[in-house]
Amino acid sequence: AFTQTAQCKTFATLNVFVVPIATIAVVPSFTLCQNTNLNLTANALGASSYSWSGPQVYTTTLANPTLPNVNPLHSGDYSVTAFFTNPNTTLVCKSYAVSNVSVVPRNPVMPFATANVCQYGIANFSATAVGAAGYQWNGPNGFTSTLQINSLPNVQPVSSGNYSVNAIFTIGSVSCTTSSYIPINVVAVPSLAVIPSITVCERQGANFSASAPNAQSYMWSGPNSFTMNSPNPIFSSLTPSMSGIYTVTASFSNGNLTCFNSAQTNLLVKPIIPFTLGPDQYMCSNSDLFL
């Protein structure tokens, strides 16, 4: 018998379509100031489309979206998906990346101060801003400070003017600021020019005088409840009981605050001591007269 082994073959074809996927290039982290624009960027070679999602239910299909005027509520992770396709297949492939965003707050800064202060007094001023890490002050006469609360003792008119303050907010190495200012007006209180000491005899008169630049009023006071609203009181027929210290107070004002300065004059009224020579005498010529 004859035996023969037969080999039979069949064929099939498999088409494979590869959808290429590329890494998405993004800025891994942003730190920016409140009220600025956030510019997100995504770039993946061959991507057909993109989809972003983030805080505050943010979504967009732009590759490079801009969020204007961001605030701390926009801080967080922004996730981007890149989509890749091939015209020979309905398969869609994806690539992912994340940008982390930190928004530095810029809360309003509120300065406080007593707007008007007398010369030689103390000018106090301060500022407050929620979340501020520090403060920077600048003002007249070369003033600078990094304190939140400031005092100027023995303040002088050259310190009058606007005091500006920056509140500083930081995240990492990024600092942002908000600014404001407050005016301080120092009312000048000049010295009074007076006659420091006056000496007269009883029954004589005396003139007091007081003067100071820009003084608005003068008030004298002294012994025996003496008062007079005048810069230059005039006395006549003085008596020793009127001796003593007379104080003059001058007022100065900028319309909102009245300040005062004083000076003193010492008045000495020397008494007249009465005396007599006795009764009239009648003498003979060439006799001695004894007084």
PDB file of C-alpha atoms in Angstrom:
ATOM      1  CA  ALA A   1       0.000   0.000   0.000  1.00  0.00           C
ATOM      2  CA  PHE A   2       1.163   3.530  -0.689  1.00  0.00           C
ATOM      3  CA  THR A   3       0.866   6.206   2.045  1.00  0.00           C
ATOM      4  CA  GLN A   4       1.378   9.980   1.401  1.00  0.00           C
ATOM      5  CA  THR A   5       1.202  12.812   4.045  1.00  0.00           C
ATOM      6  CA  ALA A   6      -0.437  16.026   2.776  1.00  0.00           C
ATOM      7  CA  GLN A   7       0.417  19.491   4.161  1.00  0.00           C
ATOM      8  CA  CYS A   8      -2.208  22.191   3.717  1.00  0.00           C
ATOM      9  CA  LYS A   9      -1.871  25.906   4.535  1.00  0.00           C
ATOM     10  CA  THR A  10      -4.166  28.892   5.169  1.00  0.00           C
ATOM     11  CA  PHE A  11      -3.309  32.581   5.616  1.00  0.00           C
ATOM     12  CA  ALA A  12      -4.666  35.612   7.516  1.00  0.00           C
ATOM     13  CA  THR A  13      -3.657  39.246   7.705  1.00  0.00           C
ATOM     14  CA  LEU A  14      -3.676  41.462  10.850  1.00  0.00           C
ATOM     15  CA  ASN A  15      -3.411  45.197  10.428  1.00  0.00           C
ATOM     16  CA  VAL A  16      -1.897  46.987  13.472  1.00  0.00           C
ATOM     17  CA  PHE A  17      -2.230  50.752  13.813  1.00  0.00           C
ATOM     18  CA  VAL A  18      -0.119  52.338  16.541  1.00  0.00           C
ATOM     19  CA  VAL A  19      -1.311  55.620  18.019  1.00  0.00           C
ATOM     20  CA  PRO A  20       1.780  57.542  19.102  1.00  0.00           C
ATOM     21  CA  ILE A  21       1.777  59.125  22.584  1.00  0.00           C
ATOM     22  CA  ALA A  22       4.125  61.926  23.680  1.00  0.00           C
ATOM     23  CA  THR A  23       4.870  63.398  27.082  1.00  0.00           C
ATOM     24  CA  ILE A  24       3.142  66.698  27.799  1.00  0.00           C
ATOM     25  CA  ALA A  25       5.532  69.538  28.506  1.00  0.00           C
ATOM     26  CA  VAL A  26       4.067  71.865  31.170  1.00  0.00           C
ATOM     27  CA  VAL A  27       5.351  74.344  33.724  1.00  0.00           C
ATOM     28  CA  PRO A  28       5.368  72.134  36.831  1.00  0.00           C
ATOM     29  CA  SER A  29       4.624  74.944  39.279  1.00  0.00           C
ATOM     30  CA  PHE A  30       3.538  78.573  39.296  1.00  0.00           C
ATOM     31  CA  THR A  31       3.776  81.061  42.145  1.00  0.00           C
ATOM     32  CA  LEU A  32       2.258  84.398  41.233  1.00  0.00           C
ATOM     33  CA  CYS A  33       0.651  87.410  42.846  1.00  0.00           C
ATOM     34  CA  GLN A  34      -3.062  87.899  43.251  1.00  0.00           C
ATOM     35  CA  ASN A  35      -4.706  89.991  40.506  1.00  0.00           C
ATOM     36  CA  THR A  36      -2.192  88.876  37.872  1.00  0.00           C
ATOM     37  CA  ASN A  37      -2.832  86.522  34.924  1.00  0.00           C
ATOM     38  CA  LEU A  38      -2.093  82.789  35.025  1.00  0.00           C
ATOM     39  CA  ASN A  39      -0.828  81.519  31.670  1.00  0.00           C
ATOM     40  CA  LEU A  40      -1.003  77.718  31.529  1.00  0.00           C
ATOM     41  CA  THR A  41       0.883  75.961  28.749  1.00  0.00           C
ATOM     42  CA  ALA A  42       0.761  72.398  27.438  1.00  0.00           C
ATOM     43  CA  ASN A  43       2.755  70.996  24.531  1.00  0.00           C
ATOM     44  CA  ALA A  44       2.760  67.377  23.431  1.00  0.00           C
ATOM     45  CA  LEU A  45       4.106  66.314  20.040  1.00  0.00           C
ATOM     46  CA  GLY A  46       1.318  65.026  17.850  1.00  0.00           C
ATOM     47  CA  ALA A  47      -1.522  65.759  20.297  1.00  0.00           C
ATOM     48  CA  SER A  48      -4.815  66.376  18.548  1.00  0.00           C
ATOM     49  CA  SER A  49      -6.505  68.156  21.456  1.00  0.00           C
ATOM     50  CA  TYR A  50      -6.191  69.039  25.126  1.00  0.00           C
ATOM     51  CA  SER A  51      -8.397  69.263  28.178  1.00  0.00           C
ATOM     52  CA  TRP A  52      -7.605  71.187  31.376  1.00  0.00           C
ATOM     53  CA  SER A  53      -9.334  70.937  34.756  1.00  0.00           C
ATOM     54  CA  GLY A  54      -8.592  72.666  38.017  1.00  0.00           C
ATOM     55  CA  PRO A  55      -9.846  74.458  41.158  1.00  0.00           C
ATOM     56  CA  GLN A  56     -13.173  76.272  41.189  1.00  0.00           C
ATOM     57  CA  VAL A  57     -14.570  73.714  38.655  1.00  0.00           C
ATOM     58  CA  TYR A  58     -12.260  75.127  36.003  1.00  0.00           C
ATOM     59  CA  THR A  59     -12.281  73.395  32.607  1.00  0.00           C
ATOM     60  CA  THR A  60     -11.088  74.334  29.141  1.00  0.00           C
ATOM     61  CA  THR A  61     -10.067  72.632  25.899  1.00  0.00           C
ATOM     62  CA  LEU A  62      -7.431  75.209  25.036  1.00  0.00           C
ATOM     63  CA  ALA A  63      -3.833  74.061  24.937  1.00  0.00           C
ATOM     64  CA  ASN A  64      -2.551  77.302  26.440  1.00  0.00           C
ATOM     65  CA  PRO A  65      -5.343  78.927  28.444  1.00  0.00           C
ATOM     66  CA  THR A  66      -5.105  82.176  30.430  1.00  0.00           C
ATOM     67  CA  LEU A  67      -6.890  82.777  33.734  1.00  0.00           C
ATOM     68  CA  PRO A  68      -7.109  86.540  34.272  1.00  0.00           C
ATOM     69  CA  ASN A  69      -7.000  88.288  37.625  1.00  0.00           C
ATOM     70  CA  VAL A  70      -6.410  85.183  39.742  1.00  0.00           C
ATOM     71  CA  ASN A  71      -6.868  85.079  43.513  1.00  0.00           C
ATOM     72  CA  PRO A  72      -5.968  82.547  46.233  1.00  0.00           C
ATOM     73  CA  LEU A  73      -9.117  80.521  45.430  1.00  0.00           C
ATOM     74  CA  HIS A  74      -7.431  79.604  42.161  1.00  0.00           C
ATOM     75  CA  SER A  75      -4.523  77.907  43.958  1.00  0.00           C
ATOM     76  CA  GLY A  76      -4.180  74.143  43.454  1.00  0.00           C
ATOM     77  CA  ASP A  77      -3.427  71.496  40.835  1.00  0.00           C
ATOM     78  CA  TYR A  78      -4.318  72.093  37.190  1.00  0.00           C
ATOM     79  CA  SER A  79      -4.432  68.765  35.350  1.00  0.00           C
ATOM     80  CA  VAL A  80      -4.067  68.587  31.580  1.00  0.00           C
ATOM     81  CA  THR A  81      -4.881  65.669  29.322  1.00  0.00           C
ATOM     82  CA  ALA A  82      -3.490  65.440  25.806  1.00  0.00           C
ATOM     83  CA  PHE A  83      -5.405  63.303  23.305  1.00  0.00           C
ATOM     84  CA  PHE A  84      -3.727  61.383  20.466  1.00  0.00           C
ATOM     85  CA  THR A  85      -5.474  59.820  17.482  1.00  0.00           C
ATOM     86  CA  ASN A  86      -4.705  57.979  14.251  1.00  0.00           C
ATOM     87  CA  PRO A  87      -6.910  58.434  11.169  1.00  0.00           C
ATOM     88  CA  ASN A  88      -6.809  54.684  10.592  1.00  0.00           C
ATOM     89  CA  THR A  89      -8.443  53.845  13.898  1.00  0.00           C
ATOM     90  CA  THR A  90     -11.029  55.143  16.312  1.00  0.00           C
ATOM     91  CA  LEU A  91      -8.711  54.519  19.238  1.00  0.00           C
ATOM     92  CA  VAL A  92      -7.933  57.617  21.337  1.00  0.00           C
ATOM     93  CA  CYS A  93      -4.889  57.568  23.589  1.00  0.00           C
ATOM     94  CA  LYS A  94      -4.065  59.973  26.364  1.00  0.00           C
ATOM     95  CA  SER A  95      -1.159  61.549  28.202  1.00  0.00           C
ATOM     96  CA  TYR A  96      -1.360  63.419  31.501  1.00  0.00           C
ATOM     97  CA  ALA A  97       0.503  66.180  33.359  1.00  0.00           C
ATOM     98  CA  VAL A  98      -0.098  68.535  36.301  1.00  0.00           C
ATOM     99  CA  SER A  99       0.814  72.174  36.994  1.00  0.00           C
ATOM    100  CA  ASN A 100       0.616  73.256  40.624  1.00  0.00           C
ATOM    101  CA  VAL A 101      -0.417  76.879  41.138  1.00  0.00           C
ATOM    102  CA  SER A 102       0.113  78.994  44.269  1.00  0.00           C
ATOM    103  CA  VAL A 103      -1.450  82.461  44.342  1.00  0.00           C
ATOM    104  CA  VAL A 104       0.146  84.866  46.818  1.00  0.00           C
ATOM    105  CA  PRO A 105      -2.624  86.959  48.442  1.00  0.00           C
ATOM    106  CA  ARG A 106      -2.564  90.726  48.189  1.00  0.00           C
ATOM    107  CA  ASN A 107      -5.027  91.744  50.881  1.00  0.00           C
ATOM    108  CA  PRO A 108      -5.761  95.450  51.374  1.00  0.00           C
ATOM    109  CA  VAL A 109      -3.534  97.263  53.865  1.00  0.00           C
ATOM    110  CA  MET A 110      -5.259  99.680  56.234  1.00  0.00           C
ATOM    111  CA  PRO A 111      -3.094 102.382  57.864  1.00  0.00           C
ATOM    112  CA  PHE A 112      -4.092 104.100  61.100  1.00  0.00           C
ATOM    113  CA  ALA A 113      -2.783 107.319  62.654  1.00  0.00           C
ATOM    114  CA  THR A 114      -3.735 110.417  64.591  1.00  0.00           C
ATOM    115  CA  ALA A 115      -3.832 112.803  61.646  1.00  0.00           C
ATOM    116  CA  ASN A 116      -2.856 115.870  63.692  1.00  0.00           C
ATOM    117  CA  VAL A 117      -0.290 116.071  66.474  1.00  0.00           C
ATOM    118  CA  CYS A 118       1.354 118.934  68.356  1.00  0.00           C
ATOM    119  CA  GLN A 119       5.049 119.634  67.982  1.00  0.00           C
ATOM    120  CA  TYR A 120       7.037 117.880  70.756  1.00  0.00           C
ATOM    121  CA  GLY A 121       4.239 115.301  71.081  1.00  0.00           C
ATOM    122  CA  ILE A 122       4.216 111.663  69.968  1.00  0.00           C
ATOM    123  CA  ALA A 123       2.997 110.665  66.510  1.00  0.00           C
ATOM    124  CA  ASN A 124       1.687 107.094  66.508  1.00  0.00           C
ATOM    125  CA  PHE A 125       0.789 105.231  63.334  1.00  0.00           C
ATOM    126  CA  SER A 126       0.332 101.599  62.303  1.00  0.00           C
ATOM    127  CA  ALA A 127      -1.000  99.354  59.555  1.00  0.00           C
ATOM    128  CA  THR A 128      -2.810  96.038  59.328  1.00  0.00           C
ATOM    129  CA  ALA A 129      -3.352  93.591  56.477  1.00  0.00           C
ATOM    130  CA  VAL A 130      -4.693  90.049  56.815  1.00  0.00           C
ATOM    131  CA  GLY A 131      -1.920  87.517  56.261  1.00  0.00           C
ATOM    132  CA  ALA A 132       0.869  90.039  55.817  1.00  0.00           C
ATOM    133  CA  ALA A 133       4.360  88.729  56.490  1.00  0.00           C
ATOM    134  CA  GLY A 134       5.827  92.208  57.016  1.00  0.00           C
ATOM    135  CA  TYR A 135       5.499  95.926  56.419  1.00  0.00           C
ATOM    136  CA  GLN A 136       7.670  98.597  54.838  1.00  0.00           C
ATOM    137  CA  TRP A 137       7.142 102.293  55.685  1.00  0.00           C
ATOM    138  CA  ASN A 138       8.518 105.391  53.991  1.00  0.00           C
ATOM    139  CA  GLY A 139       7.844 108.980  54.966  1.00  0.00           C
ATOM    140  CA  PRO A 140       9.074 112.557  55.191  1.00  0.00           C
ATOM    141  CA  ASN A 141      12.485 113.560  56.499  1.00  0.00           C
ATOM    142  CA  GLY A 142      14.008 110.229  55.369  1.00  0.00           C
ATOM    143  CA  PHE A 143      11.780 108.076  57.575  1.00  0.00           C
ATOM    144  CA  THR A 144      11.830 104.303  56.965  1.00  0.00           C
ATOM    145  CA  SER A 145      10.621 101.418  59.113  1.00  0.00           C
ATOM    146  CA  THR A 146       9.780  97.727  58.906  1.00  0.00           C
ATOM    147  CA  LEU A 147       7.625  97.791  62.054  1.00  0.00           C
ATOM    148  CA  GLN A 148       3.882  97.333  61.966  1.00  0.00           C
ATOM    149  CA  ILE A 149       3.400  99.899  64.781  1.00  0.00           C
ATOM    150  CA  ASN A 150       5.518 103.060  64.828  1.00  0.00           C
ATOM    151  CA  SER A 151       6.012 106.068  67.122  1.00  0.00           C
ATOM    152  CA  LEU A 152       7.797 109.355  66.556  1.00  0.00           C
ATOM    153  CA  PRO A 153       8.557 110.952  69.949  1.00  0.00           C
ATOM    154  CA  ASN A 154       9.316 114.663  70.206  1.00  0.00           C
ATOM    155  CA  VAL A 155       7.898 115.044  66.708  1.00  0.00           C
ATOM    156  CA  GLN A 156       8.817 118.147  64.697  1.00  0.00           C
ATOM    157  CA  PRO A 157       7.090 119.966  61.796  1.00  0.00           C
ATOM    158  CA  VAL A 158       9.608 118.521  59.309  1.00  0.00           C
ATOM    159  CA  SER A 159       7.940 115.149  59.943  1.00  0.00           C
ATOM    160  CA  SER A 160       4.636 116.374  58.485  1.00  0.00           C
ATOM    161  CA  GLY A 161       3.497 114.662  55.279  1.00  0.00           C
ATOM    162  CA  ASN A 162       2.297 111.369  53.832  1.00  0.00           C
ATOM    163  CA  TYR A 163       3.518 108.095  55.306  1.00  0.00           C
ATOM    164  CA  SER A 164       3.251 105.261  52.759  1.00  0.00           C
ATOM    165  CA  VAL A 165       3.147 101.598  53.750  1.00  0.00           C
ATOM    166  CA  ASN A 166       3.592  98.377  51.785  1.00  0.00           C
ATOM    167  CA  ALA A 167       2.151  95.180  53.235  1.00  0.00           C
ATOM    168  CA  ILE A 168       4.296  92.229  52.157  1.00  0.00           C
ATOM    169  CA  PHE A 169       2.870  88.766  51.409  1.00  0.00           C
ATOM    170  CA  THR A 170       5.106  85.798  50.568  1.00  0.00           C
ATOM    171  CA  ILE A 171       4.965  82.214  49.372  1.00  0.00           C
ATOM    172  CA  GLY A 172       8.413  80.691  49.010  1.00  0.00           C
ATOM    173  CA  SER A 173      10.679  83.169  47.305  1.00  0.00           C
ATOM    174  CA  VAL A 174       7.841  85.176  45.725  1.00  0.00           C
ATOM    175  CA  SER A 175       6.787  88.375  47.504  1.00  0.00           C
ATOM    176  CA  CYS A 176       3.800  90.555  46.623  1.00  0.00           C
ATOM    177  CA  THR A 177       2.645  93.840  48.116  1.00  0.00           C
ATOM    178  CA  THR A 178      -0.314  96.122  48.596  1.00  0.00           C
ATOM    179  CA  SER A 179       0.128  99.802  49.337  1.00  0.00           C
ATOM    180  CA  SER A 180      -1.595 102.689  51.072  1.00  0.00           C
ATOM    181  CA  TYR A 181      -0.673 105.894  52.855  1.00  0.00           C
ATOM    182  CA  ILE A 182      -1.820 108.169  55.631  1.00  0.00           C
ATOM    183  CA  PRO A 183      -1.091 111.872  56.219  1.00  0.00           C
ATOM    184  CA  ILE A 184       0.282 113.231  59.497  1.00  0.00           C
ATOM    185  CA  ASN A 185       0.260 116.972  60.197  1.00  0.00           C
ATOM    186  CA  VAL A 186       2.493 118.334  62.957  1.00  0.00           C
ATOM    187  CA  VAL A 187       1.202 121.645  64.336  1.00  0.00           C
ATOM    188  CA  ALA A 188       4.182 123.925  65.000  1.00  0.00           C
ATOM    189  CA  VAL A 189       4.432 125.216  68.585  1.00  0.00           C
ATOM    190  CA  PRO A 190       7.088 127.982  68.585  1.00  0.00           C
ATOM    191  CA  SER A 191       8.693 129.326  71.745  1.00  0.00           C
ATOM    192  CA  LEU A 192       7.270 132.507  73.254  1.00  0.00           C
ATOM    193  CA  ALA A 193       9.452 135.585  73.579  1.00  0.00           C
ATOM    194  CA  VAL A 194       8.769 137.365  76.896  1.00  0.00           C
ATOM    195  CA  ILE A 195      10.560 139.717  79.255  1.00  0.00           C
ATOM    196  CA  PRO A 196      11.707 137.192  81.840  1.00  0.00           C
ATOM    197  CA  SER A 197      12.093 139.588  84.781  1.00  0.00           C
ATOM    198  CA  ILE A 198      10.657 143.027  85.540  1.00  0.00           C
ATOM    199  CA  THR A 199      11.469 145.082  88.649  1.00  0.00           C
ATOM    200  CA  VAL A 200       9.621 148.320  89.438  1.00  0.00           C
ATOM    201  CA  CYS A 201       8.816 150.454  92.420  1.00  0.00           C
ATOM    202  CA  GLU A 202       5.453 150.612  94.062  1.00  0.00           C
ATOM    203  CA  ARG A 203       3.018 152.972  92.317  1.00  0.00           C
ATOM    204  CA  GLN A 204       4.908 152.632  89.057  1.00  0.00           C
ATOM    205  CA  GLY A 205       3.628 150.865  85.938  1.00  0.00           C
ATOM    206  CA  ALA A 206       4.930 147.956  83.871  1.00  0.00           C
ATOM    207  CA  ASN A 207       4.422 146.553  80.394  1.00  0.00           C
ATOM    208  CA  PHE A 208       4.375 142.812  79.714  1.00  0.00           C
ATOM    209  CA  SER A 209       4.925 141.501  76.198  1.00  0.00           C
ATOM    210  CA  ALA A 210       4.692 138.084  74.538  1.00  0.00           C
ATOM    211  CA  SER A 211       5.170 137.089  70.921  1.00  0.00           C
ATOM    212  CA  ALA A 212       5.378 133.843  68.948  1.00  0.00           C
ATOM    213  CA  PRO A 213       5.113 133.184  65.189  1.00  0.00           C
ATOM    214  CA  ASN A 214       1.580 132.260  64.062  1.00  0.00           C
ATOM    215  CA  ALA A 215       0.128 132.378  67.576  1.00  0.00           C
ATOM    216  CA  GLN A 216      -3.655 132.745  67.439  1.00  0.00           C
ATOM    217  CA  SER A 217      -4.287 133.926  70.992  1.00  0.00           C
ATOM    218  CA  TYR A 218      -2.552 134.807  74.256  1.00  0.00           C
ATOM    219  CA  MET A 219      -3.771 134.419  77.827  1.00  0.00           C
ATOM    220  CA  TRP A 220      -1.937 135.802  80.868  1.00  0.00           C
ATOM    221  CA  SER A 221      -2.545 134.609  84.417  1.00  0.00           C
ATOM    222  CA  GLY A 222      -0.874 135.538  87.674  1.00  0.00           C
ATOM    223  CA  PRO A 223      -1.238 136.473  91.361  1.00  0.00           C
ATOM    224  CA  ASN A 224      -4.535 137.662  92.813  1.00  0.00           C
ATOM    225  CA  SER A 225      -6.492 135.686  90.161  1.00  0.00           C
ATOM    226  CA  PHE A 226      -5.174 137.969  87.446  1.00  0.00           C
ATOM    227  CA  THR A 227      -6.095 137.030  83.863  1.00  0.00           C
ATOM    228  CA  MET A 228      -5.925 138.975  80.614  1.00  0.00           C
ATOM    229  CA  ASN A 229      -6.532 137.877  77.018  1.00  0.00           C
ATOM    230  CA  SER A 230      -3.823 139.997  75.389  1.00  0.00           C
ATOM    231  CA  PRO A 231      -0.218 139.555  74.308  1.00  0.00           C
ATOM    232  CA  ASN A 232       0.841 142.856  75.914  1.00  0.00           C
ATOM    233  CA  PRO A 233      -0.827 143.672  79.254  1.00  0.00           C
ATOM    234  CA  ILE A 234      -0.169 147.167  80.702  1.00  0.00           C
ATOM    235  CA  PHE A 235      -0.089 147.739  84.447  1.00  0.00           C
ATOM    236  CA  SER A 236      -0.286 151.025  86.292  1.00  0.00           C
ATOM    237  CA  SER A 237       0.091 151.971  89.950  1.00  0.00           C
ATOM    238  CA  LEU A 238       1.498 148.591  90.969  1.00  0.00           C
ATOM    239  CA  THR A 239       1.534 147.375  94.561  1.00  0.00           C
ATOM    240  CA  PRO A 240       3.844 144.820  96.206  1.00  0.00           C
ATOM    241  CA  SER A 241       0.947 142.345  96.429  1.00  0.00           C
ATOM    242  CA  MET A 242       1.037 142.141  92.645  1.00  0.00           C
ATOM    243  CA  SER A 243       4.559 140.687  92.697  1.00  0.00           C
ATOM    244  CA  GLY A 244       4.942 137.088  91.495  1.00  0.00           C
ATOM    245  CA  ILE A 245       5.109 134.775  88.491  1.00  0.00           C
ATOM    246  CA  TYR A 246       2.916 135.669  85.517  1.00  0.00           C
ATOM    247  CA  THR A 247       2.358 132.911  82.954  1.00  0.00           C
ATOM    248  CA  VAL A 248       1.367 133.525  79.355  1.00  0.00           C
ATOM    249  CA  THR A 249      -0.098 130.731  77.223  1.00  0.00           C
ATOM    250  CA  ALA A 250      -0.245 131.041  73.436  1.00  0.00           C
ATOM    251  CA  SER A 251      -2.419 128.869  71.205  1.00  0.00           C
ATOM    252  CA  PHE A 252      -1.534 127.501  67.753  1.00  0.00           C
ATOM    253  CA  SER A 253      -3.914 125.707  65.403  1.00  0.00           C
ATOM    254  CA  ASN A 254      -4.164 124.141  61.954  1.00  0.00           C
ATOM    255  CA  GLY A 255      -7.955 124.248  62.021  1.00  0.00           C
ATOM    256  CA  ASN A 256      -8.291 120.695  63.320  1.00  0.00           C
ATOM    257  CA  LEU A 257      -6.062 120.694  66.384  1.00  0.00           C
ATOM    258  CA  THR A 258      -5.120 123.452  68.833  1.00  0.00           C
ATOM    259  CA  CYS A 259      -1.779 123.294  70.611  1.00  0.00           C
ATOM    260  CA  PHE A 260      -0.345 125.443  73.391  1.00  0.00           C
ATOM    261  CA  ASN A 261       2.967 126.741  74.665  1.00  0.00           C
ATOM    262  CA  SER A 262       3.741 128.799  77.761  1.00  0.00           C
ATOM    263  CA  ALA A 263       6.355 131.159  79.185  1.00  0.00           C
ATOM    264  CA  GLN A 264       6.739 133.092  82.430  1.00  0.00           C
ATOM    265  CA  THR A 265       7.626 136.572  83.576  1.00  0.00           C
ATOM    266  CA  ASN A 266       8.690 137.349  87.143  1.00  0.00           C
ATOM    267  CA  LEU A 267       7.369 140.722  88.393  1.00  0.00           C
ATOM    268  CA  LEU A 268       8.937 142.302  91.482  1.00  0.00           C
ATOM    269  CA  VAL A 269       7.248 145.418  92.884  1.00  0.00           C
ATOM    270  CA  LYS A 270       9.480 146.983  95.524  1.00  0.00           C
ATOM    271  CA  PRO A 271       7.535 148.710  98.324  1.00  0.00           C
ATOM    272  CA  ILE A 272       7.871 152.360  99.169  1.00  0.00           C
ATOM    273  CA  ILE A 273       8.594 152.707 102.929  1.00  0.00           C
ATOM    274  CA  PRO A 274       6.901 155.841 104.313  1.00  0.00           C
ATOM    275  CA  PHE A 275       8.793 158.050 106.732  1.00  0.00           C
ATOM    276  CA  THR A 276       8.350 161.492 108.403  1.00  0.00           C
ATOM    277  CA  LEU A 277      10.671 164.252 109.512  1.00  0.00           C
ATOM    278  CA  GLY A 278       8.539 165.177 112.489  1.00  0.00           C
ATOM    279  CA  PRO A 279       6.490 168.335 112.958  1.00  0.00           C
ATOM    280  CA  ASP A 280       7.468 171.631 111.485  1.00  0.00           C
ATOM    281  CA  GLN A 281      10.121 173.462 113.461  1.00  0.00           C
ATOM    282  CA  TYR A 282      10.775 177.112 113.991  1.00  0.00           C
ATOM    283  CA  MET A 283      14.383 178.045 114.484  1.00  0.00           C
ATOM    284  CA  CYS A 284      16.309 181.134 115.235  1.00  0.00           C
ATOM    285  CA  SER A 285      18.915 182.232 112.834  1.00  0.00           C
ATOM    286  CA  ASN A 286      22.365 180.796 113.463  1.00  0.00           C
ATOM    287  CA  SER A 287      20.970 177.894 115.607  1.00  0.00           C
ATOM    288  CA  ASP A 288      21.490 174.169 114.918  1.00  0.00           C
ATOM    289  CA  LEU A 289      18.795 172.056 113.220  1.00  0.00           C
ATOM    290  CA  PHE A 290      18.591 168.362 114.156  1.00  0.00           C
ATOM    291  CA  LEU A 291      16.634 165.991 111.811  1.00  0.00           C
TER     292      LEU A 291
END
